PDB file of C-alpha atoms in Angstrom:
ATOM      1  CA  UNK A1320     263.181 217.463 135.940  1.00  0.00           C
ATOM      2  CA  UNK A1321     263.453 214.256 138.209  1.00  0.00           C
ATOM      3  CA  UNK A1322     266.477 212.880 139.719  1.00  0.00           C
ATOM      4  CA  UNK A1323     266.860 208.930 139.433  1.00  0.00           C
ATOM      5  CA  UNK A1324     269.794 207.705 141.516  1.00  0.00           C
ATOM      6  CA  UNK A1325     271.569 204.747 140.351  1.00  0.00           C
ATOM      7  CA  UNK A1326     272.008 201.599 141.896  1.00  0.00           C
ATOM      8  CA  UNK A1327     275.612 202.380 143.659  1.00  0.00           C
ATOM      9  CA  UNK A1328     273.588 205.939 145.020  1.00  0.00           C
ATOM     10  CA  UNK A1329     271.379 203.777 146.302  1.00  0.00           C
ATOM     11  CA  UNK A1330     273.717 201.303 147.590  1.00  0.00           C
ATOM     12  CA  UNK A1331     275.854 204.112 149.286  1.00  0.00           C
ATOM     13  CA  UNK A1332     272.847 205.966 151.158  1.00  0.00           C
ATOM     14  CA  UNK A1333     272.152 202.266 152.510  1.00  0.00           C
ATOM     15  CA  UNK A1334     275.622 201.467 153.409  1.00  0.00           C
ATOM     16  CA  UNK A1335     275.706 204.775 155.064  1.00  0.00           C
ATOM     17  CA  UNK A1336     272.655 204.428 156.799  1.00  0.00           C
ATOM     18  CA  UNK A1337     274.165 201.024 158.303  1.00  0.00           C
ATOM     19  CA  UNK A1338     276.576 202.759 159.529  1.00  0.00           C
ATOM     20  CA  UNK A1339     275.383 205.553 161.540  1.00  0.00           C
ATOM     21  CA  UNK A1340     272.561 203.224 163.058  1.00  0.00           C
ATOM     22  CA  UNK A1341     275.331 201.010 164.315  1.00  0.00           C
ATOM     23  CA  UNK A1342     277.103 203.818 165.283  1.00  0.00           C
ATOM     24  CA  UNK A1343     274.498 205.156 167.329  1.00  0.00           C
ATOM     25  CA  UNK A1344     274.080 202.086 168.891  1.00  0.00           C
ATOM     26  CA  UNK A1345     277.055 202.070 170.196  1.00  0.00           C
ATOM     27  CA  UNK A1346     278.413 205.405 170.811  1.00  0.00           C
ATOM     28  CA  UNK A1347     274.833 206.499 172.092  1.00  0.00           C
ATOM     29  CA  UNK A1348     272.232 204.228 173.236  1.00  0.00           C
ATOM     30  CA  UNK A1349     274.680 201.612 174.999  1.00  0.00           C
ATOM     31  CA  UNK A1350     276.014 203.828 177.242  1.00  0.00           C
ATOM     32  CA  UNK A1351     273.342 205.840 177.893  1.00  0.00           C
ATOM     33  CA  UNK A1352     271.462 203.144 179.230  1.00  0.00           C
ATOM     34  CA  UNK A1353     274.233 201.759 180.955  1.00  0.00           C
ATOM     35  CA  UNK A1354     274.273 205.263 182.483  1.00  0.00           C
ATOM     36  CA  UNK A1355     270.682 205.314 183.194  1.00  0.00           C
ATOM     37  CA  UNK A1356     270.615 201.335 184.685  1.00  0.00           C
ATOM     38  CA  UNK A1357     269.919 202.422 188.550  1.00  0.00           C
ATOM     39  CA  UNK A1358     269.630 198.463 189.805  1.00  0.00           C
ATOM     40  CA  UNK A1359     271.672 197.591 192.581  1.00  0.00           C
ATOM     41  CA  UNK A1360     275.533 195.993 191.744  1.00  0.00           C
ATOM     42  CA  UNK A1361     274.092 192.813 193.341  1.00  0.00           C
ATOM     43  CA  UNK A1362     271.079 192.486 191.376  1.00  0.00           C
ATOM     44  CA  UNK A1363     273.092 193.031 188.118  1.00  0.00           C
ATOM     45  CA  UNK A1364     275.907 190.868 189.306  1.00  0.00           C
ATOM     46  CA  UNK A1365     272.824 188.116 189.933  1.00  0.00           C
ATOM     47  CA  UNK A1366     271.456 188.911 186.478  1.00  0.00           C
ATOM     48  CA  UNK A1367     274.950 187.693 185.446  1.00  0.00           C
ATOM     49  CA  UNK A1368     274.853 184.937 187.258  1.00  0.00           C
ATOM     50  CA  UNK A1369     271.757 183.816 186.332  1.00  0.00           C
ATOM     51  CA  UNK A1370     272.895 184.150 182.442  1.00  0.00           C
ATOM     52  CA  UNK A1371     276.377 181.775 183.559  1.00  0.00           C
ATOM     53  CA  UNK A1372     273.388 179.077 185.252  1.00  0.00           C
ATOM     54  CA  UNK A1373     271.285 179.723 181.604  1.00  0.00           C
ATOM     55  CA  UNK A1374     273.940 179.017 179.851  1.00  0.00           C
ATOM     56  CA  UNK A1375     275.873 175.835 182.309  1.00  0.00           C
ATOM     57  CA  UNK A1376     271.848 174.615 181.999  1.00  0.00           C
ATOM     58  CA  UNK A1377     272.051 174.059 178.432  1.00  0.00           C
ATOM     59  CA  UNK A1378     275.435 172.870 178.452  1.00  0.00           C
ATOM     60  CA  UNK A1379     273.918 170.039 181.219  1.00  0.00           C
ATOM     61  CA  UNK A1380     271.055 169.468 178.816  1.00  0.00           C
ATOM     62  CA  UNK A1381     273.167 168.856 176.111  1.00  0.00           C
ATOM     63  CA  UNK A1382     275.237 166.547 177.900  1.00  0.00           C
ATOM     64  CA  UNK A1383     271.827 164.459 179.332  1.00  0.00           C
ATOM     65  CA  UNK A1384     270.590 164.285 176.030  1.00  0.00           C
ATOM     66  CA  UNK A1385     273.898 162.673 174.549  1.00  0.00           C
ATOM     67  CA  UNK A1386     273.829 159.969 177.407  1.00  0.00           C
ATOM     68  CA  UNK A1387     270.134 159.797 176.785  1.00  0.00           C
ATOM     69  CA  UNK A1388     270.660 158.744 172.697  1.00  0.00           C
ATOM     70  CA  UNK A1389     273.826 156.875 174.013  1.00  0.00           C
ATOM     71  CA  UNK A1390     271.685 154.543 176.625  1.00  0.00           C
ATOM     72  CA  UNK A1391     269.115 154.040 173.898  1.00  0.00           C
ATOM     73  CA  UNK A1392     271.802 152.669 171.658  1.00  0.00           C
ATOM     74  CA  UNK A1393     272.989 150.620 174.122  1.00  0.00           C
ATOM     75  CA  UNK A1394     269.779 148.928 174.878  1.00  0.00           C
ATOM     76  CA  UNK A1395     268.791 148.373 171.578  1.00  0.00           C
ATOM     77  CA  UNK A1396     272.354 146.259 171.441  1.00  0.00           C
ATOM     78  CA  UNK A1397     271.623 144.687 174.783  1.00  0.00           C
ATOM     79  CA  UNK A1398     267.982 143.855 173.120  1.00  0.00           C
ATOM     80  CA  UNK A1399     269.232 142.473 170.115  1.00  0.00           C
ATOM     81  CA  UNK A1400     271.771 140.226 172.008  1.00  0.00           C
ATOM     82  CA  UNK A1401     268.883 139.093 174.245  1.00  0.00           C
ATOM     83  CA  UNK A1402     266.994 137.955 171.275  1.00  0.00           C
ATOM     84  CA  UNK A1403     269.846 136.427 169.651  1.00  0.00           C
ATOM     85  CA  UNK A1404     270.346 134.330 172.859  1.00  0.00           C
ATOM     86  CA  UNK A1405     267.041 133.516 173.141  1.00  0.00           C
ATOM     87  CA  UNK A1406     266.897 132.424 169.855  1.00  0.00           C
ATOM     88  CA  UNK A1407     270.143 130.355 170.159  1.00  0.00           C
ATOM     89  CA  UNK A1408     268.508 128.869 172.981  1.00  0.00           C
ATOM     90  CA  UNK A1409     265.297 127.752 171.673  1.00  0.00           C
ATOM     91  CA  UNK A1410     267.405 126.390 168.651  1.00  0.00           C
ATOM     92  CA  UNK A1411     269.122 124.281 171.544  1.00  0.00           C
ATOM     93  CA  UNK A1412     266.367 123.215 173.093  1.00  0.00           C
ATOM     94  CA  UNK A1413     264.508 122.314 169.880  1.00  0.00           C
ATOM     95  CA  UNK A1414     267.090 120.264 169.049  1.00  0.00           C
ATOM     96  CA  UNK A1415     267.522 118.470 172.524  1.00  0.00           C
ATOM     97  CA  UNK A1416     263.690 117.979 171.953  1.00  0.00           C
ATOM     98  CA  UNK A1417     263.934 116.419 168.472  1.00  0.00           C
ATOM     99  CA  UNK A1418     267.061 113.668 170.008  1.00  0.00           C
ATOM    100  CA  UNK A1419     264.611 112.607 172.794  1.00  0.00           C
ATOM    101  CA  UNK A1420     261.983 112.100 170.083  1.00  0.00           C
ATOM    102  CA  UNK A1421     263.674 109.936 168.294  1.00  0.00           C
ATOM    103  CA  UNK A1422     265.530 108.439 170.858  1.00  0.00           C
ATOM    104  CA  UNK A1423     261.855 107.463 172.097  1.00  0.00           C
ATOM    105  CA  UNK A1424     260.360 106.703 168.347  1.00  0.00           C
ATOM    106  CA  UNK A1425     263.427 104.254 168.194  1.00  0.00           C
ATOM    107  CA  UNK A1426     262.586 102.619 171.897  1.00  0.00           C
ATOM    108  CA  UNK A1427     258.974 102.457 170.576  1.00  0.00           C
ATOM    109  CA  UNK A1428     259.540 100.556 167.187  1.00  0.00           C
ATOM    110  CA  UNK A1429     262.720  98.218 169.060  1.00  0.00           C
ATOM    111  CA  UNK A1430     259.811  97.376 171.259  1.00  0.00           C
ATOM    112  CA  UNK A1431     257.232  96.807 168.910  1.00  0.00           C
ATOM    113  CA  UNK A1432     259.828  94.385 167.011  1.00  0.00           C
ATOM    114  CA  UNK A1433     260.793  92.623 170.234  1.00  0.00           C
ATOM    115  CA  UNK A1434     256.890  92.199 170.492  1.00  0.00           C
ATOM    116  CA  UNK A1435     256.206  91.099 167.240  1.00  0.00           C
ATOM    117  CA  UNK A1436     258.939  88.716 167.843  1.00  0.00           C
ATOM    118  CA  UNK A1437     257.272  87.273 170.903  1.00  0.00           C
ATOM    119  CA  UNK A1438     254.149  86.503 169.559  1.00  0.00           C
ATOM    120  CA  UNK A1439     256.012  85.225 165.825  1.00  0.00           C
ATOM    121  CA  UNK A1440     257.226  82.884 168.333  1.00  0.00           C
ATOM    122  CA  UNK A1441     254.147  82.279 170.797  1.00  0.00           C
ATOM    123  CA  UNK A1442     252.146  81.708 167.439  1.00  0.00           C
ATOM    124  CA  UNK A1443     255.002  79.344 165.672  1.00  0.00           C
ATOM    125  CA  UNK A1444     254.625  77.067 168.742  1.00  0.00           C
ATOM    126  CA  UNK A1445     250.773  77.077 169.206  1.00  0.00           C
ATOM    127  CA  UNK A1446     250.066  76.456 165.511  1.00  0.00           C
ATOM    128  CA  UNK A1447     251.507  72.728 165.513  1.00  0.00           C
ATOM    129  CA  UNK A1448     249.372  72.207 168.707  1.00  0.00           C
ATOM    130  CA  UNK A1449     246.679  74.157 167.054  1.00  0.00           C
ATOM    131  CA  UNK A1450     246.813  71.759 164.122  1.00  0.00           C
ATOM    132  CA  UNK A1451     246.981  68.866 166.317  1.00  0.00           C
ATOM    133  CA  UNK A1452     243.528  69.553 168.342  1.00  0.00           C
ATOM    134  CA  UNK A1453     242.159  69.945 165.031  1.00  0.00           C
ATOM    135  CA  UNK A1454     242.808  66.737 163.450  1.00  0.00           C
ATOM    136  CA  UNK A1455     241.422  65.460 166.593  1.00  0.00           C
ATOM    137  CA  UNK A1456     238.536  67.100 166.175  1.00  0.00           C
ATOM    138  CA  UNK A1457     238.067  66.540 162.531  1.00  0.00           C
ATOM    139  CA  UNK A1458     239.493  62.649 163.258  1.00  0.00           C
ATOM    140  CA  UNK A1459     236.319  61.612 165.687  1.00  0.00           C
ATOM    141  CA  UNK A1460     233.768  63.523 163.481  1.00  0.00           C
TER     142      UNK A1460
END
């Protein structure tokens, strides 16, 4: 005839078996060792120490990290203000480039007028004479 335990057997032998181990753990093989640690007071009081500069490490890591992600935000704002400058900027100066354009396409054409104007005049007063050496001409052929 075989025995098959039930589930809350089973359950009980492991709860039980928790229990001892971490009762031998403690009761047994933490102070035994303990007992049996034969380092000097100052080399466990440095082993301490060197767990407090472990752990004030990390906390300094942590902390350098956080500035480092905080400078990185802070130049990608800087950045982005740089470009939006420089892009107000060449706006500016693209438009200070288009006024002198103009300014100069409107000197060029009030010039050409002024010119055209000239010779409309030049050419109004040398036609008559124009006319007049030609009768001559055609008069003593």
């Amino acid at each position: 005839m075989t025995i098959i335990p039930t589930l809350w057997v089973m359950a009980l032998v492991f709860v039980t078996f928790l229990v001892l181990v971490y009762l031998l753990n403690n009761i047994l093989y933490k102070p035994l060792l303990h007992f049996m640690d034969t380092r000097e007071d100052s080399i466990k009081r440095d082993s301490e120490g060197i767990q407090e500069n472990i752990t004030d490490i990390k906390a300094l890591r942590d902390e350098m990290e956080e500035i480092l992600k905080n400078a990185k935000k802070e130049a990608a704002i800087i950045k982005n203000k740089a470009h939006e400058n420089a892009k107000r900027n060449a706006e500016i100066k693209i438009a200070q480039k288009k006024e002198e354009l103009e300014r100069k396409y409107n000197d060029f054409v009030a010039n050409l007028r002024s010119e055209r104007d000239v010779l409309k005049t030049s050419l109004s007063l040398q036609i008559p004479i124009f006319k007049q050496n030609l009768q001559a001409k055609l008069e003593k052929l």
